[in-house]
């Protein structure tokens, strides 16, 4: 199912023989234990199995499954849901072993993937469940067994798994995204809106996976990009991303979900450590290179500062120092020690530069410092990775770049890869504690509401045959990973 030109194989073998032991002078060499890998999330790559039945392959019990398959949502123009069938996916639920063979051949020594809560617990876990013991008999044995196989397949090939416990997707029994889309006030299973219930279940689930998979996994990530959940789910669902429940400009919900996710992370962190004593636990932040639209204009400068606070500092100050800013006015009013020191490392997803226009006044009572309008761009800005690594240095944590890539992978994938790695290397060389890099994505993935309209893979996916065809960026990344050197 893999297609790779013979010349490429020869080049890689040559580079493997020559480069590692004998790096050319002036090469930018990375540490020998640097993690090189790619990243995916289960919902985006597991479905689309070539021979397993849909019943065996598809993860149908989640809010995101509903979101991308519900005819009313697909028909709703301003939610921008592609309607692509999930069967277009690369089927990694079935094909992970084959992919892992290729990762190994490509010199990858790590792989970031996610567990899917709705695969492990497709049916309702009662709110009365109070301990991991009570969860064990409720778990789906087929999914538990398959995840063990997947982790073993990676480890057998010398590929270290880094595992996201929750990459956006929630089981329908805790988040009924369709009902909440229709009426956020009256829906019953309200996901992150329902603080106590969600934090309780997120903690239990993290405890379960820590106990079950703790021998397979050392590096855990609790949540992926918490801010993205609120932005595309409760504030500004739109063309760039819409997510369940797809509520437009509900700033009270946005505030609540942001704060609840901080509590959720802390509960997950504690549960993972309780069940898996050797666990290293981080969170994935989407760090954005934020700049004022006009550095001479005071409103733009202040708007950029406020956005930086809401996107980045709010979470980091809470999880490092316990600083708690319940009214989101930019000034933490209390300290909550039970949130502090809840990060062993930081995962950075870096894609964008964003220009910020500021307003002279706030536009939402519930989030007083919301006085800005960000304009995101997919235009590559590789130096931004260096900028966000440099600013993350102040948080004093080991760093992994847990995602980086481009939807224009066909046009400028190689350039984007090299530019970002160059910026990363410069920071590393200057003393930054960066320990790994994960390209998004291994293979073209189901890009949320976009389906397969946007392609990111090191490997291009033939959505019918499931063949993976290496792109030039995959080839280049393999050379870099094998040699450990950027020239
Ligand atoms: C997410 C991925 C997504 C990627 C590209 C990140 O926001 O973690 O799930 O596919 O960006 O858009």
GROMACS .gro file of C-alpha atoms and ligand atoms in nm:
model
  499
    1UNK     CA    1   0.000   0.000   0.000
    2UNK     CA    2   0.303   0.225   0.015
    3UNK     CA    3   0.457   0.371  -0.293
    4UNK     CA    4   0.807   0.502  -0.281
    5UNK     CA    5   1.045   0.552  -0.570
    6UNK     CA    6   1.349   0.322  -0.565
    7UNK     CA    7   1.584   0.616  -0.596
    8UNK     CA    8   1.443   0.755  -0.274
    9UNK     CA    9   1.509   0.432  -0.089
   10UNK     CA   10   1.866   0.429  -0.216
   11UNK     CA   11   1.917   0.787  -0.100
   12UNK     CA   12   1.784   0.711   0.246
   13UNK     CA   13   2.004   0.403   0.283
   14UNK     CA   14   2.302   0.608   0.175
   15UNK     CA   15   2.218   0.886   0.415
   16UNK     CA   16   2.166   0.634   0.695
   17UNK     CA   17   2.508   0.485   0.633
   18UNK     CA   18   2.693   0.808   0.591
   19UNK     CA   19   2.540   1.097   0.772
   20UNK     CA   20   2.476   0.995   1.129
   21UNK     CA   21   2.829   0.892   1.211
   22UNK     CA   22   2.989   1.152   1.000
   23UNK     CA   23   2.784   1.470   0.997
   24UNK     CA   24   2.912   1.713   0.743
   25UNK     CA   25   3.072   2.022   0.886
   26UNK     CA   26   2.834   2.316   0.920
   27UNK     CA   27   2.532   2.088   0.932
   28UNK     CA   28   2.271   2.174   1.190
   29UNK     CA   29   2.281   1.861   1.400
   30UNK     CA   30   2.008   1.773   1.648
   31UNK     CA   31   2.067   1.584   1.974
   32UNK     CA   32   2.096   1.207   1.932
   33UNK     CA   33   1.791   1.146   2.153
   34UNK     CA   34   1.573   1.403   1.976
   35UNK     CA   35   1.228   1.265   1.898
   36UNK     CA   36   1.137   1.269   1.531
   37UNK     CA   37   0.786   1.175   1.437
   38UNK     CA   38   0.452   1.272   1.299
   39UNK     CA   39   0.124   1.346   1.470
   40UNK     CA   40  -0.234   1.239   1.415
   41UNK     CA   41  -0.559   1.216   1.608
   42UNK     CA   42  -0.777   0.905   1.611
   43UNK     CA   43  -1.092   1.062   1.472
   44UNK     CA   44  -0.895   1.202   1.182
   45UNK     CA   45  -0.708   0.889   1.072
   46UNK     CA   46  -0.858   0.572   1.216
   47UNK     CA   47  -1.169   0.537   1.002
   48UNK     CA   48  -1.172   0.421   0.641
   49UNK     CA   49  -1.043   0.067   0.702
   50UNK     CA   50  -0.993  -0.127   0.379
   51UNK     CA   51  -1.122  -0.467   0.494
   52UNK     CA   52  -1.276  -0.428   0.840
   53UNK     CA   53  -1.650  -0.365   0.840
   54UNK     CA   54  -1.774  -0.018   0.931
   55UNK     CA   55  -1.904  -0.167   1.256
   56UNK     CA   56  -1.550  -0.275   1.346
   57UNK     CA   57  -1.371   0.032   1.215
   58UNK     CA   58  -1.588   0.336   1.264
   59UNK     CA   59  -1.612   0.534   1.583
   60UNK     CA   60  -1.975   0.638   1.563
   61UNK     CA   61  -2.046   0.727   1.926
   62UNK     CA   62  -1.902   1.079   1.938
   63UNK     CA   63  -2.003   1.442   1.902
   64UNK     CA   64  -1.770   1.481   1.605
   65UNK     CA   65  -1.912   1.179   1.426
   66UNK     CA   66  -2.253   1.341   1.457
   67UNK     CA   67  -2.116   1.676   1.348
   68UNK     CA   68  -1.969   1.554   1.019
   69UNK     CA   69  -2.246   1.309   0.929
   70UNK     CA   70  -2.566   1.484   1.034
   71UNK     CA   71  -2.750   1.597   0.718
   72UNK     CA   72  -2.884   1.913   0.882
   73UNK     CA   73  -2.540   2.026   0.994
   74UNK     CA   74  -2.391   1.942   0.655
   75UNK     CA   75  -2.669   2.145   0.493
   76UNK     CA   76  -2.616   2.444   0.723
   77UNK     CA   77  -2.409   2.675   0.505
   78UNK     CA   78  -2.242   2.873   0.781
   79UNK     CA   79  -2.107   2.561   0.957
   80UNK     CA   80  -1.895   2.473   0.650
   81UNK     CA   81  -1.910   2.096   0.705
   82UNK     CA   82  -1.787   1.911   0.397
   83UNK     CA   83  -2.005   1.602   0.424
   84UNK     CA   84  -1.713   1.383   0.319
   85UNK     CA   85  -1.784   1.028   0.436
   86UNK     CA   86  -1.561   0.907   0.718
   87UNK     CA   87  -1.485   0.602   0.502
   88UNK     CA   88  -1.251   0.829   0.302
   89UNK     CA   89  -1.005   0.816   0.593
   90UNK     CA   90  -0.674   0.630   0.591
   91UNK     CA   91  -0.799   0.340   0.807
   92UNK     CA   92  -0.518   0.341   1.060
   93UNK     CA   93  -0.738   0.148   1.301
   94UNK     CA   94  -0.662  -0.144   1.072
   95UNK     CA   95  -0.339  -0.035   0.903
   96UNK     CA   96  -0.129   0.103   1.190
   97UNK     CA   97   0.120  -0.186   1.171
   98UNK     CA   98   0.186  -0.119   0.807
   99UNK     CA   99   0.220   0.253   0.872
  100UNK     CA  100   0.454   0.184   1.161
  101UNK     CA  101   0.677  -0.024   0.931
  102UNK     CA  102   0.701   0.276   0.707
  103UNK     CA  103   0.762   0.519   0.994
  104UNK     CA  104   1.051   0.303   1.103
  105UNK     CA  105   1.190   0.288   0.750
  106UNK     CA  106   1.158   0.667   0.737
  107UNK     CA  107   1.371   0.706   1.048
  108UNK     CA  108   1.091   0.815   1.281
  109UNK     CA  109   1.150   0.718   1.643
  110UNK     CA  110   0.824   0.855   1.782
  111UNK     CA  111   0.459   0.896   1.688
  112UNK     CA  112   0.191   1.114   1.841
  113UNK     CA  113  -0.159   0.966   1.834
  114UNK     CA  114  -0.475   0.997   2.037
  115UNK     CA  115  -0.699   0.761   2.224
  116UNK     CA  116  -1.067   0.798   2.144
  117UNK     CA  117  -1.284   0.817   2.452
  118UNK     CA  118  -1.591   0.717   2.248
  119UNK     CA  119  -1.420   0.401   2.124
  120UNK     CA  120  -1.324   0.295   2.475
  121UNK     CA  121  -1.655   0.400   2.632
  122UNK     CA  122  -1.916   0.416   2.357
  123UNK     CA  123  -2.203   0.379   2.600
  124UNK     CA  124  -2.296   0.603   2.889
  125UNK     CA  125  -2.082   0.587   3.198
  126UNK     CA  126  -2.310   0.664   3.492
  127UNK     CA  127  -2.235   0.986   3.676
  128UNK     CA  128  -2.234   0.776   3.992
  129UNK     CA  129  -1.917   0.596   3.878
  130UNK     CA  130  -1.666   0.704   4.138
  131UNK     CA  131  -1.346   0.518   4.065
  132UNK     CA  132  -1.136   0.367   3.790
  133UNK     CA  133  -1.234   0.024   3.928
  134UNK     CA  134  -1.591   0.096   3.834
  135UNK     CA  135  -1.490   0.195   3.481
  136UNK     CA  136  -1.297  -0.121   3.404
  137UNK     CA  137  -1.597  -0.349   3.339
  138UNK     CA  138  -1.765  -0.080   3.127
  139UNK     CA  139  -1.482  -0.044   2.874
  140UNK     CA  140  -1.516  -0.180   2.523
  141UNK     CA  141  -1.281  -0.484   2.525
  142UNK     CA  142  -1.223  -0.478   2.149
  143UNK     CA  143  -1.097  -0.119   2.163
  144UNK     CA  144  -0.882  -0.186   2.469
  145UNK     CA  145  -0.723  -0.484   2.292
  146UNK     CA  146  -0.666  -0.293   1.969
  147UNK     CA  147  -0.496  -0.002   2.145
  148UNK     CA  148  -0.263  -0.247   2.321
  149UNK     CA  149  -0.178  -0.396   1.983
  150UNK     CA  150  -0.117  -0.054   1.834
  151UNK     CA  151   0.118   0.053   2.112
  152UNK     CA  152   0.302  -0.279   2.092
  153UNK     CA  153   0.337  -0.240   1.715
  154UNK     CA  154   0.497   0.100   1.762
  155UNK     CA  155   0.728  -0.009   2.042
  156UNK     CA  156   0.835  -0.325   1.857
  157UNK     CA  157   0.961  -0.098   1.583
  158UNK     CA  158   1.143   0.136   1.816
  159UNK     CA  159   0.877   0.406   1.789
  160UNK     CA  160   0.789   0.580   2.113
  161UNK     CA  161   0.419   0.665   2.140
  162UNK     CA  162   0.318   1.008   2.266
  163UNK     CA  163  -0.051   0.989   2.342
  164UNK     CA  164  -0.320   1.256   2.357
  165UNK     CA  165  -0.594   1.149   2.596
  166UNK     CA  166  -0.850   1.386   2.447
  167UNK     CA  167  -0.803   1.542   2.105
  168UNK     CA  168  -1.129   1.744   2.092
  169UNK     CA  169  -1.370   1.452   2.039
  170UNK     CA  170  -1.616   1.365   2.317
  171UNK     CA  171  -1.849   1.068   2.356
  172UNK     CA  172  -2.208   1.156   2.270
  173UNK     CA  173  -2.319   1.051   2.618
  174UNK     CA  174  -2.127   1.344   2.764
  175UNK     CA  175  -2.162   1.588   2.477
  176UNK     CA  176  -2.471   1.581   2.261
  177UNK     CA  177  -2.336   1.837   2.015
  178UNK     CA  178  -2.640   1.827   1.789
  179UNK     CA  179  -2.891   1.903   2.065
  180UNK     CA  180  -2.660   2.169   2.207
  181UNK     CA  181  -2.631   2.323   1.860
  182UNK     CA  182  -3.007   2.362   1.856
  183UNK     CA  183  -3.032   2.491   2.213
  184UNK     CA  184  -2.732   2.523   2.437
  185UNK     CA  185  -2.944   2.610   2.739
  186UNK     CA  186  -3.173   2.308   2.736
  187UNK     CA  187  -2.952   2.031   2.601
  188UNK     CA  188  -2.878   1.770   2.865
  189UNK     CA  189  -2.534   1.631   2.786
  190UNK     CA  190  -2.345   1.959   2.765
  191UNK     CA  191  -1.982   1.853   2.746
  192UNK     CA  192  -1.739   2.117   2.866
  193UNK     CA  193  -2.027   2.346   2.964
  194UNK     CA  194  -2.105   2.117   3.255
  195UNK     CA  195  -1.805   2.169   3.475
  196UNK     CA  196  -1.855   1.919   3.755
  197UNK     CA  197  -1.970   1.635   3.536
  198UNK     CA  198  -1.708   1.688   3.271
  199UNK     CA  199  -1.417   1.729   3.509
  200UNK     CA  200  -1.528   1.420   3.699
  201UNK     CA  201  -1.553   1.203   3.387
  202UNK     CA  202  -1.236   1.342   3.226
  203UNK     CA  203  -1.046   1.254   3.543
  204UNK     CA  204  -1.192   0.905   3.558
  205UNK     CA  205  -1.118   0.844   3.193
  206UNK     CA  206  -0.759   0.963   3.229
  207UNK     CA  207  -0.720   0.736   3.531
  208UNK     CA  208  -0.855   0.445   3.332
  209UNK     CA  209  -0.614   0.496   3.041
  210UNK     CA  210  -0.325   0.555   3.280
  211UNK     CA  211  -0.392   0.223   3.449
  212UNK     CA  212  -0.468   0.029   3.131
  213UNK     CA  213  -0.198   0.169   2.904
  214UNK     CA  214   0.058   0.299   3.152
  215UNK     CA  215   0.300   0.018   3.063
  216UNK     CA  216   0.269   0.103   2.694
  217UNK     CA  217   0.288   0.481   2.717
  218UNK     CA  218   0.525   0.712   2.904
  219UNK     CA  219   0.435   1.048   2.750
  220UNK     CA  220   0.081   1.171   2.787
  221UNK     CA  221  -0.095   1.483   2.669
  222UNK     CA  222  -0.425   1.564   2.836
  223UNK     CA  223  -0.602   1.804   2.601
  224UNK     CA  224  -0.526   1.925   2.253
  225UNK     CA  225  -0.544   2.301   2.196
  226UNK     CA  226  -0.807   2.394   2.455
  227UNK     CA  227  -0.860   2.735   2.303
  228UNK     CA  228  -0.949   2.585   1.965
  229UNK     CA  229  -1.242   2.402   2.125
  230UNK     CA  230  -1.394   2.726   2.241
  231UNK     CA  231  -1.311   2.932   1.935
  232UNK     CA  232  -1.470   2.697   1.684
  233UNK     CA  233  -1.736   2.556   1.915
  234UNK     CA  234  -1.873   2.854   2.106
  235UNK     CA  235  -1.734   3.176   1.966
  236UNK     CA  236  -1.667   3.184   1.599
  237UNK     CA  237  -1.749   2.861   1.418
  238UNK     CA  238  -1.680   2.928   1.056
  239UNK     CA  239  -1.497   2.845   0.744
  240UNK     CA  240  -1.160   2.790   0.902
  241UNK     CA  241  -1.313   2.552   1.156
  242UNK     CA  242  -1.652   2.475   1.298
  243UNK     CA  243  -1.687   2.230   1.584
  244UNK     CA  244  -1.975   2.094   1.786
  245UNK     CA  245  -2.187   2.254   1.926
  246UNK     CA  246  -2.122   2.530   1.669
  247UNK     CA  247  -2.272   2.812   1.873
  248UNK     CA  248  -2.201   3.162   1.746
  249UNK     CA  249  -2.054   3.426   1.974
  250UNK     CA  250  -2.168   3.295   2.309
  251UNK     CA  251  -1.908   3.468   2.520
  252UNK     CA  252  -2.040   3.337   2.852
  253UNK     CA  253  -2.009   2.981   2.721
  254UNK     CA  254  -1.665   3.061   2.586
  255UNK     CA  255  -1.552   3.184   2.927
  256UNK     CA  256  -1.697   2.882   3.107
  257UNK     CA  257  -1.551   2.627   2.869
  258UNK     CA  258  -1.205   2.787   2.884
  259UNK     CA  259  -1.203   2.777   3.261
  260UNK     CA  260  -1.355   2.430   3.281
  261UNK     CA  261  -1.086   2.291   3.056
  262UNK     CA  262  -0.820   2.414   3.296
  263UNK     CA  263  -0.989   2.217   3.573
  264UNK     CA  264  -1.026   1.925   3.334
  265UNK     CA  265  -0.654   1.921   3.262
  266UNK     CA  266  -0.567   1.927   3.632
  267UNK     CA  267  -0.804   1.636   3.705
  268UNK     CA  268  -0.656   1.438   3.417
  269UNK     CA  269  -0.300   1.520   3.523
  270UNK     CA  270  -0.363   1.399   3.877
  271UNK     CA  271  -0.542   1.084   3.764
  272UNK     CA  272  -0.267   0.990   3.518
  273UNK     CA  273  -0.003   1.032   3.784
  274UNK     CA  274  -0.207   0.836   4.037
  275UNK     CA  275  -0.246   0.539   3.802
  276UNK     CA  276   0.081   0.556   3.611
  277UNK     CA  277   0.358   0.664   3.847
  278UNK     CA  278   0.618   0.700   3.571
  279UNK     CA  279   0.393   0.912   3.351
  280UNK     CA  280   0.513   1.239   3.206
  281UNK     CA  281   0.208   1.457   3.148
  282UNK     CA  282   0.173   1.769   2.938
  283UNK     CA  283  -0.088   1.968   2.753
  284UNK     CA  284  -0.091   2.081   2.391
  285UNK     CA  285  -0.116   2.455   2.343
  286UNK     CA  286  -0.159   2.607   2.003
  287UNK     CA  287   0.093   2.884   2.038
  288UNK     CA  288   0.042   3.150   1.779
  289UNK     CA  289   0.282   3.418   1.671
  290UNK     CA  290   0.063   3.715   1.762
  291UNK     CA  291   0.146   4.057   1.625
  292UNK     CA  292  -0.041   4.387   1.634
  293UNK     CA  293  -0.170   4.485   1.291
  294UNK     CA  294   0.001   4.817   1.329
  295UNK     CA  295   0.266   4.833   1.602
  296UNK     CA  296   0.223   5.212   1.608
  297UNK     CA  297  -0.145   5.189   1.696
  298UNK     CA  298  -0.207   5.160   2.068
  299UNK     CA  299  -0.534   4.966   2.035
  300UNK     CA  300  -0.369   4.706   1.814
  301UNK     CA  301  -0.081   4.664   2.057
  302UNK     CA  302  -0.315   4.625   2.353
  303UNK     CA  303  -0.543   4.391   2.155
  304UNK     CA  304  -0.244   4.170   2.072
  305UNK     CA  305  -0.146   4.159   2.439
  306UNK     CA  306  -0.498   4.067   2.540
  307UNK     CA  307  -0.521   3.794   2.282
  308UNK     CA  308  -0.188   3.654   2.394
  309UNK     CA  309  -0.321   3.645   2.749
  310UNK     CA  310  -0.645   3.468   2.659
  311UNK     CA  311  -0.485   3.225   2.416
  312UNK     CA  312  -0.174   3.141   2.612
  313UNK     CA  313  -0.111   3.298   2.951
  314UNK     CA  314  -0.447   3.224   3.108
  315UNK     CA  315  -0.389   2.849   3.084
  316UNK     CA  316  -0.019   2.855   3.156
  317UNK     CA  317  -0.039   3.080   3.461
  318UNK     CA  318  -0.311   2.859   3.606
  319UNK     CA  319  -0.128   2.532   3.544
  320UNK     CA  320   0.211   2.659   3.653
  321UNK     CA  321   0.125   2.886   3.945
  322UNK     CA  322  -0.243   2.822   4.019
  323UNK     CA  323  -0.333   3.177   3.910
  324UNK     CA  324  -0.709   3.191   3.863
  325UNK     CA  325  -0.880   3.462   3.661
  326UNK     CA  326  -1.248   3.370   3.685
  327UNK     CA  327  -1.374   3.690   3.525
  328UNK     CA  328  -1.119   3.692   3.244
  329UNK     CA  329  -1.022   4.051   3.299
  330UNK     CA  330  -0.655   3.972   3.261
  331UNK     CA  331  -0.581   3.993   3.633
  332UNK     CA  332  -0.593   3.668   3.829
  333UNK     CA  333  -0.781   3.732   4.152
  334UNK     CA  334  -0.705   3.414   4.341
  335UNK     CA  335  -0.456   3.133   4.360
  336UNK     CA  336  -0.577   2.777   4.340
  337UNK     CA  337  -0.292   2.556   4.459
  338UNK     CA  338  -0.470   2.244   4.330
  339UNK     CA  339  -0.407   2.369   3.975
  340UNK     CA  340  -0.042   2.464   4.020
  341UNK     CA  341   0.253   2.256   3.900
  342UNK     CA  342   0.030   2.047   3.677
  343UNK     CA  343   0.265   2.028   3.378
  344UNK     CA  344   0.569   1.806   3.328
  345UNK     CA  345   0.628   1.932   2.977
  346UNK     CA  346   0.465   2.146   2.713
  347UNK     CA  347   0.341   2.043   2.372
  348UNK     CA  348   0.343   2.326   2.120
  349UNK     CA  349   0.134   2.316   1.806
  350UNK     CA  350   0.253   2.589   1.580
  351UNK     CA  351   0.098   2.679   1.246
  352UNK     CA  352   0.014   3.044   1.222
  353UNK     CA  353   0.099   3.401   1.254
  354UNK     CA  354  -0.195   3.615   1.345
  355UNK     CA  355  -0.237   3.986   1.303
  356UNK     CA  356  -0.452   4.153   1.561
  357UNK     CA  357  -0.664   4.462   1.523
  358UNK     CA  358  -0.762   4.616   1.857
  359UNK     CA  359  -1.078   4.803   1.949
  360UNK     CA  360  -1.095   5.090   2.194
  361UNK     CA  361  -1.353   4.897   2.398
  362UNK     CA  362  -1.440   4.540   2.490
  363UNK     CA  363  -1.703   4.361   2.283
  364UNK     CA  364  -1.820   4.109   2.540
  365UNK     CA  365  -1.926   4.174   2.895
  366UNK     CA  366  -1.828   3.822   3.007
  367UNK     CA  367  -1.475   3.853   2.871
  368UNK     CA  368  -1.379   4.214   2.945
  369UNK     CA  369  -1.043   4.201   2.769
  370UNK     CA  370  -1.196   4.070   2.450
  371UNK     CA  371  -1.124   4.387   2.256
  372UNK     CA  372  -0.952   4.247   1.949
  373UNK     CA  373  -1.014   4.084   1.617
  374UNK     CA  374  -0.757   3.828   1.505
  375UNK     CA  375  -0.685   3.763   1.142
  376UNK     CA  376  -0.528   3.422   1.096
  377UNK     CA  377  -0.326   3.336   0.794
  378UNK     CA  378  -0.199   3.005   0.663
  379UNK     CA  379   0.085   3.190   0.498
  380UNK     CA  380   0.402   3.019   0.620
  381UNK     CA  381   0.585   3.213   0.889
  382UNK     CA  382   0.857   2.971   0.998
  383UNK     CA  383   1.040   3.220   1.217
  384UNK     CA  384   0.724   3.227   1.428
  385UNK     CA  385   0.812   2.880   1.557
  386UNK     CA  386   1.135   3.023   1.691
  387UNK     CA  387   0.942   3.312   1.843
  388UNK     CA  388   0.695   3.090   2.026
  389UNK     CA  389   0.969   2.856   2.149
  390UNK     CA  390   1.158   3.158   2.279
  391UNK     CA  391   0.854   3.295   2.463
  392UNK     CA  392   0.775   2.947   2.602
  393UNK     CA  393   1.122   2.945   2.758
  394UNK     CA  394   0.984   3.166   3.034
  395UNK     CA  395   0.761   2.878   3.145
  396UNK     CA  396   1.065   2.664   3.209
  397UNK     CA  397   0.934   2.331   3.084
  398UNK     CA  398   1.071   2.074   2.842
  399UNK     CA  399   0.914   2.143   2.503
  400UNK     CA  400   0.798   1.916   2.225
  401UNK     CA  401   0.667   2.062   1.901
  402UNK     CA  402   0.362   1.838   1.890
  403UNK     CA  403   0.230   1.964   1.553
  404UNK     CA  404   0.355   2.171   1.265
  405UNK     CA  405   0.272   2.156   0.898
  406UNK     CA  406   0.076   2.315   0.616
  407UNK     CA  407  -0.241   2.253   0.419
  408UNK     CA  408  -0.047   2.363   0.111
  409UNK     CA  409   0.175   2.063   0.147
  410UNK     CA  410   0.178   1.997  -0.227
  411UNK     CA  411   0.314   2.343  -0.305
  412UNK     CA  412   0.551   2.428  -0.029
  413UNK     CA  413   0.573   2.133   0.211
  414UNK     CA  414   0.952   2.097   0.188
  415UNK     CA  415   1.013   2.468   0.229
  416UNK     CA  416   0.778   2.486   0.526
  417UNK     CA  417   0.941   2.186   0.692
  418UNK     CA  418   1.293   2.312   0.644
  419UNK     CA  419   1.209   2.666   0.748
  420UNK     CA  420   1.046   2.558   1.070
  421UNK     CA  421   1.318   2.310   1.158
  422UNK     CA  422   1.573   2.577   1.093
  423UNK     CA  423   1.397   2.811   1.336
  424UNK     CA  424   1.368   2.529   1.590
  425UNK     CA  425   1.735   2.442   1.557
  426UNK     CA  426   1.836   2.802   1.614
  427UNK     CA  427   1.646   2.804   1.944
  428UNK     CA  428   1.791   2.467   2.039
  429UNK     CA  429   2.137   2.590   1.963
  430UNK     CA  430   2.069   2.891   2.181
  431UNK     CA  431   1.983   2.665   2.474
  432UNK     CA  432   1.609   2.603   2.444
  433UNK     CA  433   1.496   2.270   2.592
  434UNK     CA  434   1.322   2.132   2.282
  435UNK     CA  435   1.312   1.754   2.279
  436UNK     CA  436   1.116   1.653   1.975
  437UNK     CA  437   0.926   1.751   1.662
  438UNK     CA  438   0.608   1.594   1.524
  439UNK     CA  439   0.500   1.682   1.174
  440UNK     CA  440   0.125   1.712   1.112
  441UNK     CA  441   0.037   1.478   0.965
  442UNK     CA  442   0.164   1.129   0.889
  443UNK     CA  443  -0.088   1.082   0.611
  444UNK     CA  444  -0.371   1.296   0.477
  445UNK     CA  445  -0.632   1.309   0.748
  446UNK     CA  446  -0.998   1.386   0.794
  447UNK     CA  447  -0.952   1.758   0.852
  448UNK     CA  448  -1.251   1.812   1.082
  449UNK     CA  449  -1.526   2.011   0.907
  450UNK     CA  450  -1.315   2.030   0.590
  451UNK     CA  451  -1.299   1.654   0.545
  452UNK     CA  452  -1.043   1.593   0.272
  453UNK     CA  453  -1.051   1.944   0.124
  454UNK     CA  454  -0.734   2.026   0.313
  455UNK     CA  455  -0.441   1.787   0.292
  456UNK     CA  456  -0.145   1.787   0.528
  457UNK     CA  457   0.022   1.446   0.497
  458UNK     CA  458   0.383   1.343   0.464
  459UNK     CA  459   0.204   1.078   0.260
  460UNK     CA  460  -0.073   1.154   0.017
  461UNK     CA  461  -0.373   0.929   0.065
  462UNK     CA  462  -0.560   0.765  -0.218
  463UNK     CA  463  -0.898   0.773  -0.044
  464UNK     CA  464  -1.026   0.477  -0.247
  465UNK     CA  465  -0.739   0.228  -0.246
  466UNK     CA  466  -0.587   0.359   0.082
  467UNK     CA  467  -0.249   0.366  -0.088
  468UNK     CA  468  -0.004   0.609   0.074
  469UNK     CA  469   0.219   0.792  -0.170
  470UNK     CA  470   0.517   0.968  -0.025
  471UNK     CA  471   0.527   1.340  -0.091
  472UNK     CA  472   0.855   1.525  -0.134
  473UNK     CA  473   0.811   1.661   0.220
  474UNK     CA  474   0.789   1.303   0.352
  475UNK     CA  475   1.106   1.215   0.170
  476UNK     CA  476   1.288   1.520   0.298
  477UNK     CA  477   1.166   1.464   0.653
  478UNK     CA  478   1.289   1.108   0.638
  479UNK     CA  479   1.635   1.225   0.531
  480UNK     CA  480   1.646   1.471   0.820
  481UNK     CA  481   1.519   1.219   1.076
  482UNK     CA  482   1.765   0.952   0.965
  483UNK     CA  483   2.062   1.186   0.957
  484UNK     CA  484   1.959   1.393   1.259
  485UNK     CA  485   2.092   1.686   1.062
  486UNK     CA  486   1.948   1.976   0.871
  487UNK     CA  487   2.170   2.103   0.596
  488LIG     C1  488  -0.522   2.018   1.530
  488LIG     C2  489  -0.531   1.907   1.429
  488LIG     C3  490  -0.559   1.967   1.292
  488LIG     C4  491  -0.442   2.056   1.255
  488LIG     C5  492  -0.451   2.119   1.118
  488LIG     C6  493  -0.454   2.142   1.484
  488LIG     O1  494  -0.535   2.249   1.517
  488LIG     O2  495  -0.470   1.970   1.650
  488LIG     O3  496  -0.629   1.817   1.469
  488LIG     O4  497  -0.586   1.872   1.195
  488LIG     O5  498  -0.434   2.160   1.349
  488LIG     O6  499  -0.556   2.206   1.108
   0.00000   0.00000   0.00000
